[in-house]
mmCIF file of C-alpha atoms in Angstrom:
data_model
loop_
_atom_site.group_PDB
_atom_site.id
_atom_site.type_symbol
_atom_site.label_atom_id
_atom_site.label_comp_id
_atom_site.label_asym_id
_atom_site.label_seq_id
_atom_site.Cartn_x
_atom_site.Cartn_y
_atom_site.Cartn_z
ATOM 1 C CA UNK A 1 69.065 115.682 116.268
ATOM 2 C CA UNK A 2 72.697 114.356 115.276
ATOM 3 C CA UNK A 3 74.230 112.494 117.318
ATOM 4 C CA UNK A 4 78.366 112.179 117.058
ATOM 5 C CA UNK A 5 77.898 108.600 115.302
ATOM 6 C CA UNK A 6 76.402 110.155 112.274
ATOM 7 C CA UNK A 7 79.239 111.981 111.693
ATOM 8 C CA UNK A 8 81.687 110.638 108.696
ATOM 9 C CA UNK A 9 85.639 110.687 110.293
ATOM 10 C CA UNK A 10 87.413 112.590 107.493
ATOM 11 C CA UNK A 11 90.128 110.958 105.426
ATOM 12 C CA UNK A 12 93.114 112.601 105.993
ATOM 13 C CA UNK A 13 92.313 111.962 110.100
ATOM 14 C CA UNK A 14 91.705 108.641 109.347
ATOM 15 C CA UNK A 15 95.521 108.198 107.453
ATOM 16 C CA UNK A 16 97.660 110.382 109.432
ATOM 17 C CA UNK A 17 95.888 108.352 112.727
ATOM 18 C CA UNK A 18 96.874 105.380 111.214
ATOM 19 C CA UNK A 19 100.543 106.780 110.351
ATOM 20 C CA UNK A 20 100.991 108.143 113.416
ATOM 21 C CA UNK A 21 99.962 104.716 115.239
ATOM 22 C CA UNK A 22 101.959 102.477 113.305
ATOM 23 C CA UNK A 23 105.180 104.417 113.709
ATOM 24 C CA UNK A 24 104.590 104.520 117.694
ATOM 25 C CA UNK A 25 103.635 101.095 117.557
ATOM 26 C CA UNK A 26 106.844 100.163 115.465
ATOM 27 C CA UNK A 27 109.364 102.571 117.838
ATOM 28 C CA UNK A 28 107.448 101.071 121.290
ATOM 29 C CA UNK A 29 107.552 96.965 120.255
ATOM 30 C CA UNK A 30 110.759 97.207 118.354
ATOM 31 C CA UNK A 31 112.562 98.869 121.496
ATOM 32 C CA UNK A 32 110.949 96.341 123.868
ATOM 33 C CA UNK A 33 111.906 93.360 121.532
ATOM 34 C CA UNK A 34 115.354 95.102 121.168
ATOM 35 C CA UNK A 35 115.910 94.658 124.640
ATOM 36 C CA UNK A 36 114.631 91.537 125.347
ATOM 37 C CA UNK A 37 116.577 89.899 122.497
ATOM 38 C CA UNK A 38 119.940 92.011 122.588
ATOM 39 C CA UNK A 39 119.193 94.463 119.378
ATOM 40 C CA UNK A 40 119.864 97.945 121.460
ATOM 41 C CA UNK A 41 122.487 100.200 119.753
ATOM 42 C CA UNK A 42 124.185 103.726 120.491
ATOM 43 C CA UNK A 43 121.394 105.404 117.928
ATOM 44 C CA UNK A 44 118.444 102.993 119.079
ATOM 45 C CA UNK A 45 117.615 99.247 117.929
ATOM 46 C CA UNK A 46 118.431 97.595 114.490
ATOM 47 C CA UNK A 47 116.738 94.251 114.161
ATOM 48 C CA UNK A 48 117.711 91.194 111.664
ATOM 49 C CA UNK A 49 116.143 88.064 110.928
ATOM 50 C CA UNK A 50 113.759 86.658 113.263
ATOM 51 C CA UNK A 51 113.906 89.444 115.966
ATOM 52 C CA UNK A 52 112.677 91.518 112.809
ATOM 53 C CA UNK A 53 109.972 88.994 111.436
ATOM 54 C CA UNK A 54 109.023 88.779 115.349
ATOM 55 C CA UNK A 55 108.541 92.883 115.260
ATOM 56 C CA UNK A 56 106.238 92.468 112.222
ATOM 57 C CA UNK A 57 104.237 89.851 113.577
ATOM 58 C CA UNK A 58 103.350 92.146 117.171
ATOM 59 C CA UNK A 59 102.839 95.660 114.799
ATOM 60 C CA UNK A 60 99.768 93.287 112.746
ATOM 61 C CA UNK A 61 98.874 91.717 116.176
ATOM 62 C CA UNK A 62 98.554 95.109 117.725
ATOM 63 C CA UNK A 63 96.562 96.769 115.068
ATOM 64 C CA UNK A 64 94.445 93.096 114.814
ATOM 65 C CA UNK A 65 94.068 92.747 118.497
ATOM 66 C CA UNK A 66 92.654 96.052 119.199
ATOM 67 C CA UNK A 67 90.305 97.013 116.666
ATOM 68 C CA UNK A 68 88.614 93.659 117.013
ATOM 69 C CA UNK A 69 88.476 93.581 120.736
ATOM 70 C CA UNK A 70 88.897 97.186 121.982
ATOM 71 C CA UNK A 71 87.467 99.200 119.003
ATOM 72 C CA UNK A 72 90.235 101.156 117.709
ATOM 73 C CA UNK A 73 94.011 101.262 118.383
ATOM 74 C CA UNK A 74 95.425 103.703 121.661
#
């Protein structure tokens, strides 16, 4: 009897899951940050120096955060 464990997650689902996460991940945080530090534009959000370092830092925190505590990203 298999069981849905035993079953190997194929590559290309693991990469384009991962693609598609980080870019949603990147559009969501960046926005919020964007708004909270003044980085909004006509065509979205552009952000420099430490607004952009700060954008980095919650994208590796998100991906870090929820695989170790809830398993896998949303």
């Amino acid at each position: 009897m298999s069981t849905m464990e035993d079953k190997q997650v194929s590559t290309w689902r693991v990469v384009l899951a991962f693609i598609l996460d980080f870019l949603t991940s990147f559009i969501v945080i960046g926005y919020i940050i964007a708004i909270l530090l003044g980085g909004t534009t006509d065509a979205g959000f552009e952000l420099k120096g430490g607004p952009a370092f700060l954008l980095f830092a919650a994208v590796v925190a998100y991906f870090i955060v929820f695989n170790r505590f809830f398993g896998g990203t949303i």
